[in-house]
Amino acid sequence: MCTTCGCGAGEVKIDGDDAHHGHEHVHADGTRHSHGHVPGAAHEHSHAHSHDHVHGHRYAPVHSNAAPAHSHAPGLGAKRMVQIEQDILSKNNAYAAQNRQRLAARGIFALNLVSSPGSGKTTLLCKTIELLRGRQPVTVIEGDQQTSQDAERIRATGAPAIQINTGKGCHLDAHMVGHAMEKLELPADSLLMIENVGNLVCPAAFDLGEAHKVVILSVTEGEDKPIKYPDMFRAATLMLMNKCDLLPYLSFKVDAAIEFARRVNPAIEVIEVSATTGQGMDDWLAWIDRQAAVARPAA
Amino acid sequence: MHEMSLAEGVLQLIEEAARQQEFAKVTAVWLEIGALSGVEVEAMKFCFDAVMRDSIADGARLEIIAAPGTGWCMQCSMSVPMKEVFGECPQCGSYQMQVTGGTEMRVKELEVA
Ligand SMILES: Nc1nc2c(ncn2[C@@H]2O[C@H](COP(=O)(O)OP(=O)(O)O)[C@@H](O)[C@H]2O)c(=O)[nH]1
Ligand SMILES: [Mg+2]
Ligand SMILES: [Zn+2]
Ligand SMILES: [Zn+2]
């Protein structure tokens, strides 16, 4: 947990740098420099949350004049109740709203790709970038616990990519993504693809500021994944059924998988694809075009 | 695993409240957890203790307020209890259900010193 801004990102690295203890700044004339935070120093930070580098010194005991009614802990004063009434995810949701605003201001359409490990997210992204070359700029934020292999695979296609390593963290959160967005130079009217950490549970609860979550289910997994991990399939707008080139060799029942997905989310759309053969990719690209047109206010 | 990041979210809210309302120690925390929120109460208790260690809520007691799962059945046009997010209507067996309650994950209040 990061004590600098209390953001639970202690082990998080963005392209190998600590997420918080050194920010690179790009000045209008193009010069870049990095520096760590100096406690107490005024600090321009384009990501609008405040980092008030207090490090807990304000937690001095408060001495109340009121008679201590039930003082059980000597030296700590009377106990009292404090109403909070806040959603546990409210902090994340506030960062997500901020990301969403920044994306909307520049006409950037963002998708959050979620799935179990190995369902083909990175392969699918590489294929998508290849097919969109010359038509639409794509930028990628890669989330994995360790290594920057996926970001390197994306960069090999020519698209800019940044790697977030979450360490022990099992999902991306909106705060990390906000910092990654600062580091990337996102072209106006582009497509931002965020590959989440491979995990069908936790990423469902964390809004990153994306327009939609897209869940990838590969046919080498069970048909019953949607009812085993209902939160994720409820959170997604689209299910990409990947590795369909393997169907002839498997007993996977496509209809059953779709039925299970619709049971937890009656509105979910489904496209059958193969990232390796390119089957169904036209439908996927058309879906992106359609949704991006809806998301972007008419120019 | 999910509960660990939720517990960190709880600590963030506590620390923010501590800055605003100037208290030094948290002795108890009330969380409202809905039956359909996907939060495992036992896992949350375990993660809570681990995450609060060495914080201003170190050793704080965790009190869980359970919120029941409820949904609206479109077939029956009535509110019914729900056990699972994708569960069926206990009256008619339909899956055409809209969750109306039980997804809460809230920090309700704190006992502070
Ligand atoms: N046969 C087949 N293999 C695929 C397909 N998409 C991905 N793969 C393979 O699945 C493995 C995992 O893919 P990867 O993109 O790394 O998955 P990720 O963990 O979701 O990013 C790799 O060996 C890919 O080559 C597909 O459509 N068909
Ligand atoms: Mg990957
Ligand atoms: Zn920060
Ligand atoms: Zn019913």
XYZ file of C-alpha atoms and ligand atoms in Angstrom:
443
model
C 0.000 0.000 0.000
C 1.445 3.322 -1.082
C 1.647 5.735 1.847
C 2.347 8.664 -0.462
C -1.135 8.939 -1.808
C -2.765 6.040 0.030
C -3.553 4.294 -3.183
C -2.757 0.648 -2.458
C -0.140 0.576 -5.180
C 3.066 -0.095 -3.262
C 4.387 -2.758 -5.605
C 2.945 -1.344 -8.776
C 5.387 -0.584 -11.557
C 4.621 1.240 -14.772
C 7.171 0.336 -17.453
C 9.494 -0.672 -14.655
C 9.187 2.589 -12.651
C 7.471 2.911 -9.327
C 3.941 4.095 -9.942
C 4.341 6.996 -7.528
C 7.761 7.809 -6.328
C 9.021 9.308 -9.521
C 6.972 11.018 -12.145
C 8.299 11.992 -15.496
C 7.198 15.393 -16.631
C 7.148 16.577 -20.186
C 7.343 20.319 -20.629
C 5.758 22.254 -23.420
C 9.119 22.554 -25.207
C 9.452 18.775 -25.225
C 12.134 18.390 -22.553
C 11.536 15.587 -20.112
C 12.789 15.142 -16.641
C 11.998 12.790 -13.821
C 11.969 13.515 -10.149
C 10.756 12.012 -6.958
C 8.211 13.665 -4.723
C 9.608 16.050 -2.148
C 7.345 16.074 0.880
C 5.811 19.489 1.325
C 6.914 20.798 -2.062
C 4.243 22.092 -4.353
C 3.880 19.554 -7.098
C 2.207 19.996 -10.438
C 0.510 16.760 -11.324
C -1.688 16.630 -14.389
C -3.525 13.613 -12.955
C -5.902 15.624 -10.854
C -5.903 13.739 -7.580
C -4.064 15.456 -4.769
C -0.977 13.862 -3.275
C -0.752 15.547 0.084
C 2.488 14.178 1.365
C 1.574 14.168 4.997
C 2.841 10.705 5.921
C 0.524 10.423 8.839
C 1.911 13.179 11.032
C -1.529 14.602 11.503
C -2.746 11.590 13.436
C -1.882 13.207 16.753
C -4.314 12.305 19.508
C -7.097 14.811 19.852
C -7.789 16.019 23.356
C -11.424 16.621 23.900
C -12.791 18.787 26.671
C -15.854 16.593 26.969
C -15.830 14.273 29.952
C -14.585 10.861 28.795
C -17.725 8.771 29.144
C -16.276 5.339 28.386
C -12.559 5.709 28.254
C -11.164 2.188 27.907
C -7.821 3.004 26.412
C -5.788 5.247 28.675
C -4.197 8.124 26.814
C -6.501 7.889 23.840
C -9.463 9.866 25.099
C -13.138 9.023 24.801
C -14.435 6.744 22.130
C -16.863 8.160 19.645
C -18.661 7.010 16.514
C -17.874 8.422 13.081
C -20.364 7.975 10.233
C -18.748 7.067 6.925
C -21.482 5.655 4.641
C -19.175 5.257 1.684
C -18.920 2.497 -0.865
C -15.673 0.552 -0.563
C -15.030 1.139 -4.251
C -15.844 4.848 -4.138
C -12.195 5.914 -4.376
C -11.613 3.739 -7.427
C -14.855 4.978 -8.950
C -13.763 8.587 -8.546
C -10.470 7.902 -10.359
C -12.413 6.036 -13.059
C -14.738 9.002 -13.557
C -11.689 11.231 -13.935
C -10.122 8.895 -16.523
C -13.423 8.720 -18.404
C -13.609 12.508 -18.522
C -10.057 12.846 -19.816
C -10.716 10.216 -22.497
C -13.984 11.790 -23.581
C -12.367 15.223 -23.856
C -10.011 13.824 -26.502
C -12.462 11.555 -28.279
C -10.612 8.409 -27.183
C -12.600 5.173 -27.117
C -11.364 2.777 -24.419
C -12.062 -0.926 -23.938
C -11.127 -3.045 -20.920
C -10.299 -6.625 -21.988
C -10.841 -9.210 -19.285
C -10.476 -13.004 -19.236
C -8.708 -15.912 -17.586
C -4.980 -16.183 -18.327
C -4.247 -17.622 -21.754
C -7.587 -17.041 -23.447
C -5.811 -15.019 -26.124
C -6.135 -11.332 -25.156
C -2.656 -10.331 -26.307
C -2.865 -12.371 -29.519
C -6.241 -10.824 -30.257
C -4.888 -7.320 -29.641
C -1.919 -7.893 -31.960
C -4.281 -9.113 -34.683
C -6.638 -6.179 -34.124
C -3.798 -3.640 -34.380
C -2.577 -5.297 -37.569
C -6.035 -5.074 -39.150
C -6.525 -1.448 -38.092
C -3.146 -0.305 -39.372
C -3.560 2.846 -41.424
C -7.214 3.155 -40.394
C -7.166 3.912 -36.703
C -4.361 4.551 -34.190
C -4.376 2.072 -31.296
C -2.581 2.437 -27.967
C -2.358 -0.355 -25.406
C -2.064 -0.524 -21.628
C -0.935 -4.000 -20.579
C -1.617 -5.343 -17.101
C 0.224 -8.350 -15.706
C 1.549 -9.229 -12.284
C 5.105 -9.595 -13.630
C 7.152 -9.073 -16.824
C 6.711 -6.693 -19.735
C 6.503 -9.439 -22.338
C 2.997 -8.537 -23.456
C 3.838 -4.849 -23.927
C 6.836 -5.962 -26.013
C 4.570 -8.180 -28.135
C 2.316 -5.172 -28.748
C 5.216 -2.820 -29.544
C 6.454 -5.352 -32.104
C 3.269 -4.591 -34.079
C 4.244 -0.899 -34.129
C 1.617 0.301 -31.661
C 2.675 2.208 -28.523
C 2.203 0.177 -25.344
C 2.909 0.593 -21.670
C 3.188 -2.205 -19.132
C 1.705 -2.026 -15.654
C 3.014 -4.704 -13.290
C 0.653 -5.089 -10.385
C 2.991 -7.274 -8.297
C 0.674 -9.250 -6.049
C -2.331 -7.216 -7.243
C -4.843 -9.311 -9.109
C -6.439 -6.555 -11.216
C -5.801 -3.114 -12.644
C -7.409 -0.197 -10.841
C -8.398 3.212 -12.136
C -5.591 4.988 -10.312
C -2.833 2.905 -11.979
C -4.491 3.344 -15.351
C -4.677 7.127 -14.807
C -0.913 7.227 -14.249
C -0.279 5.014 -17.286
C -2.452 7.342 -19.404
C -0.240 10.250 -18.339
C 2.866 8.453 -19.545
C 1.372 7.427 -22.879
C 0.781 10.067 -25.455
C -2.720 9.127 -26.486
C -3.588 10.521 -29.917
C -6.943 12.284 -30.140
C -9.759 10.143 -31.563
C -7.734 6.970 -31.060
C -8.563 3.598 -29.614
C -7.204 2.680 -26.168
C -7.121 -1.030 -25.376
C -6.511 -2.033 -21.793
C -5.529 -5.672 -21.251
C -6.390 -6.479 -17.655
C -4.616 -9.008 -15.456
C -5.753 -12.545 -16.355
C -8.411 -13.205 -13.725
C -12.138 -13.760 -14.103
C -13.031 -12.471 -10.630
C -11.499 -9.223 -9.403
C -11.343 -7.034 -12.532
C -15.156 -7.199 -12.691
C -15.510 -4.836 -9.737
C -12.963 -2.225 -10.823
C -14.101 0.408 -13.278
C -11.079 1.835 -15.108
C -12.940 4.551 -16.984
C -13.470 2.388 -20.071
C -16.482 2.609 -22.363
C -17.045 -1.161 -22.136
C -15.620 -4.313 -20.670
C -15.074 -7.058 -23.234
C -14.785 -10.561 -21.831
C -12.844 -13.156 -23.801
C -13.812 -16.801 -23.355
C -11.737 -19.276 -25.300
C -13.255 -22.553 -26.409
C -10.522 -24.492 -24.603
C -12.137 -23.390 -21.332
C -15.433 -24.807 -20.027
C -18.829 -23.734 -21.388
C -19.917 -23.087 -17.810
C -17.400 -20.288 -17.103
C -20.172 -17.644 -17.363
C -22.181 -19.171 -14.525
C -19.066 -19.984 -12.488
C -17.848 -16.367 -12.739
C -21.132 -14.483 -13.218
C -19.901 -11.059 -12.070
C -17.475 -10.782 -14.965
C -20.015 -11.804 -17.596
C -22.557 -9.416 -16.090
C -20.072 -6.563 -16.214
C -19.200 -7.121 -19.884
C -21.043 -5.694 -22.894
C -19.484 -8.149 -25.348
C -18.188 -11.702 -25.133
C -15.574 -12.694 -27.693
C -15.496 -16.452 -28.046
C -11.896 -17.012 -29.089
C -9.912 -19.923 -30.536
C -12.907 -21.026 -32.636
C -10.400 -22.550 -35.076
C -10.016 -25.337 -32.486
C -13.732 -26.225 -32.317
C -13.423 -29.255 -34.655
C -11.046 -30.875 -32.163
C -13.040 -30.152 -29.009
C -16.369 -31.070 -27.464
C -17.026 -27.425 -26.486
C -20.706 -26.549 -27.016
C -20.951 -23.018 -28.383
C -24.724 -22.774 -27.877
C -24.476 -23.853 -24.256
C -21.778 -21.256 -23.541
C -23.909 -18.502 -25.095
C -26.967 -19.665 -23.158
C -25.039 -19.556 -19.875
C -23.683 -16.086 -20.676
C -27.197 -14.790 -21.474
C -28.516 -16.334 -18.278
C -26.278 -14.054 -16.209
C -26.479 -11.138 -18.662
C -29.449 -11.224 -21.073
C -28.083 -8.236 -23.021
C -24.552 -9.549 -23.662
C -23.467 -9.595 -27.310
C -21.400 -12.525 -28.605
C -18.921 -12.735 -31.484
C -17.131 -15.959 -32.410
C -13.533 -15.293 -33.413
C -10.128 -16.828 -33.941
C -7.210 -14.524 -33.308
C -4.914 -16.869 -35.207
C -6.953 -17.482 -38.395
C -8.721 -14.106 -38.357
C -12.195 -15.664 -38.393
C -14.833 -13.244 -37.060
C -12.401 -10.334 -36.855
C -14.479 -8.267 -39.301
C -17.464 -8.511 -36.951
C -15.271 -7.505 -34.007
C -13.893 -4.466 -35.843
C -17.402 -3.487 -36.932
C -18.542 -3.748 -33.313
C -15.720 -1.410 -32.242
C -16.674 1.097 -34.969
C -20.320 1.002 -33.966
C -19.687 1.384 -30.245
C -17.085 4.106 -30.740
C -19.572 6.068 -32.852
C -22.142 5.816 -30.065
C -19.600 6.803 -27.391
C -18.172 9.809 -29.221
C -20.417 12.802 -29.418
C -21.072 13.738 -33.041
C -18.195 15.875 -34.278
C -7.697 -12.336 -3.315
C -10.471 -9.937 -4.195
C -11.106 -9.296 -0.507
C -7.517 -8.105 -0.085
C -7.992 -5.170 -2.438
C -11.377 -4.422 -0.919
C -9.778 -4.337 2.534
C -7.245 -1.855 1.150
C -10.162 0.233 -0.088
C -11.592 0.178 3.426
C -8.284 1.378 4.867
C -8.148 4.241 2.347
C -11.583 5.425 3.436
C -10.573 5.149 7.099
C -7.371 7.133 6.560
C -9.232 9.795 4.637
C -11.781 10.114 7.442
C -8.928 10.273 9.980
C -7.409 13.242 8.151
C -10.729 15.046 7.866
C -12.110 14.301 11.306
C -8.819 14.087 13.195
C -8.862 10.862 15.115
C -5.832 8.821 16.062
C -7.106 5.315 16.513
C -9.902 3.175 15.126
C -11.207 0.511 17.481
C -14.091 -0.916 15.438
C -15.312 -0.855 11.836
C -18.849 -1.603 10.596
C -19.064 -2.906 7.041
C -22.304 -3.561 5.227
C -21.846 -6.539 2.908
C -24.658 -7.614 0.613
C -25.362 -11.297 -0.011
C -24.942 -10.707 -3.771
C -21.795 -8.555 -3.539
C -19.478 -11.502 -4.179
C -17.595 -10.780 -0.963
C -16.699 -13.803 1.171
C -17.187 -12.648 4.735
C -14.614 -15.090 6.163
C -12.017 -14.031 3.584
C -12.809 -10.381 4.315
C -12.225 -10.901 8.053
C -8.869 -12.504 7.357
C -7.770 -9.804 4.901
C -9.069 -7.031 7.122
C -6.780 -8.038 9.981
C -3.788 -8.343 7.652
C -4.351 -5.010 5.898
C -5.081 -3.029 9.083
C -1.855 -4.201 10.760
C 0.447 -1.243 11.563
C -2.213 1.228 10.465
C -4.392 3.453 12.648
C -6.916 0.602 12.629
C -4.438 -2.037 13.820
C -6.369 -4.578 15.886
C -9.749 -2.955 15.178
C -12.828 -5.147 15.582
C -14.690 -5.864 12.353
C -18.485 -5.937 12.505
C -20.331 -7.194 9.428
C -23.860 -6.035 8.709
C -25.349 -8.549 6.275
C -27.738 -7.172 3.638
C -30.109 -9.739 2.095
C -30.249 -10.395 -1.650
C -33.441 -9.271 -3.348
C -34.556 -9.133 -6.952
C -37.466 -8.173 -9.167
C -38.974 -11.085 -11.109
C -40.276 -9.863 -14.461
C -42.580 -12.891 -14.784
C -44.185 -12.563 -11.353
C -43.903 -8.735 -11.282
C -42.875 -8.858 -7.672
C -39.888 -8.509 -5.401
C -38.429 -11.862 -4.309
C -35.421 -13.022 -2.270
C -32.318 -14.010 -4.280
C -29.484 -16.290 -3.227
C -27.178 -15.789 -6.211
C -26.678 -12.956 -8.692
C -27.739 -15.189 -11.578
C -30.246 -17.122 -9.463
C -33.761 -18.056 -10.475
C -37.031 -16.768 -9.069
C -38.007 -18.878 -6.039
C -41.682 -18.470 -7.059
C -41.703 -19.338 -10.762
C -38.175 -20.491 -11.626
C -37.592 -17.743 -14.208
C -34.082 -16.354 -14.762
C -35.488 -13.018 -15.914
C -34.518 -11.311 -12.713
C -33.244 -7.855 -11.919
C -31.128 -7.566 -8.784
C -32.569 -4.822 -6.570
C -30.664 -5.282 -3.315
C -27.748 -7.131 -1.779
C -24.819 -5.794 -3.806
C -23.740 -3.368 -1.048
C -20.092 -3.071 0.021
C -20.056 -0.067 2.298
C -18.099 1.290 5.203
C -20.952 2.334 7.503
C -19.297 3.726 10.602
C -16.256 3.629 12.812
C -15.665 3.618 16.520
C -12.667 5.874 17.087
C -10.608 7.117 19.960
N -5.523 -21.978 -31.743
C -5.571 -20.744 -31.256
N -4.672 -20.348 -30.332
C -4.754 -19.079 -29.859
C -5.732 -18.159 -30.313
N -5.555 -16.983 -29.662
C -4.504 -17.162 -28.829
N -4.005 -18.417 -28.945
C -2.866 -18.999 -28.202
O -3.196 -19.020 -26.806
C -2.032 -18.787 -26.027
C -2.278 -17.654 -25.047
O -2.479 -16.439 -25.775
P -2.254 -15.000 -25.162
O -2.620 -14.032 -26.225
O -0.888 -14.883 -24.564
O -3.335 -14.989 -23.985
P -3.597 -13.926 -22.822
O -2.972 -14.487 -21.590
O -5.086 -13.861 -22.697
O -3.003 -12.637 -23.246
C -0.907 -18.506 -27.001
O -0.138 -19.669 -27.156
C -1.632 -18.133 -28.283
O -0.888 -18.445 -29.426
C -6.676 -18.620 -31.319
O -7.579 -17.914 -31.772
N -6.545 -19.920 -31.733
Mg -1.635 -11.314 -22.240
Zn -0.690 8.822 -7.366
Zn -41.050 -15.268 -10.680
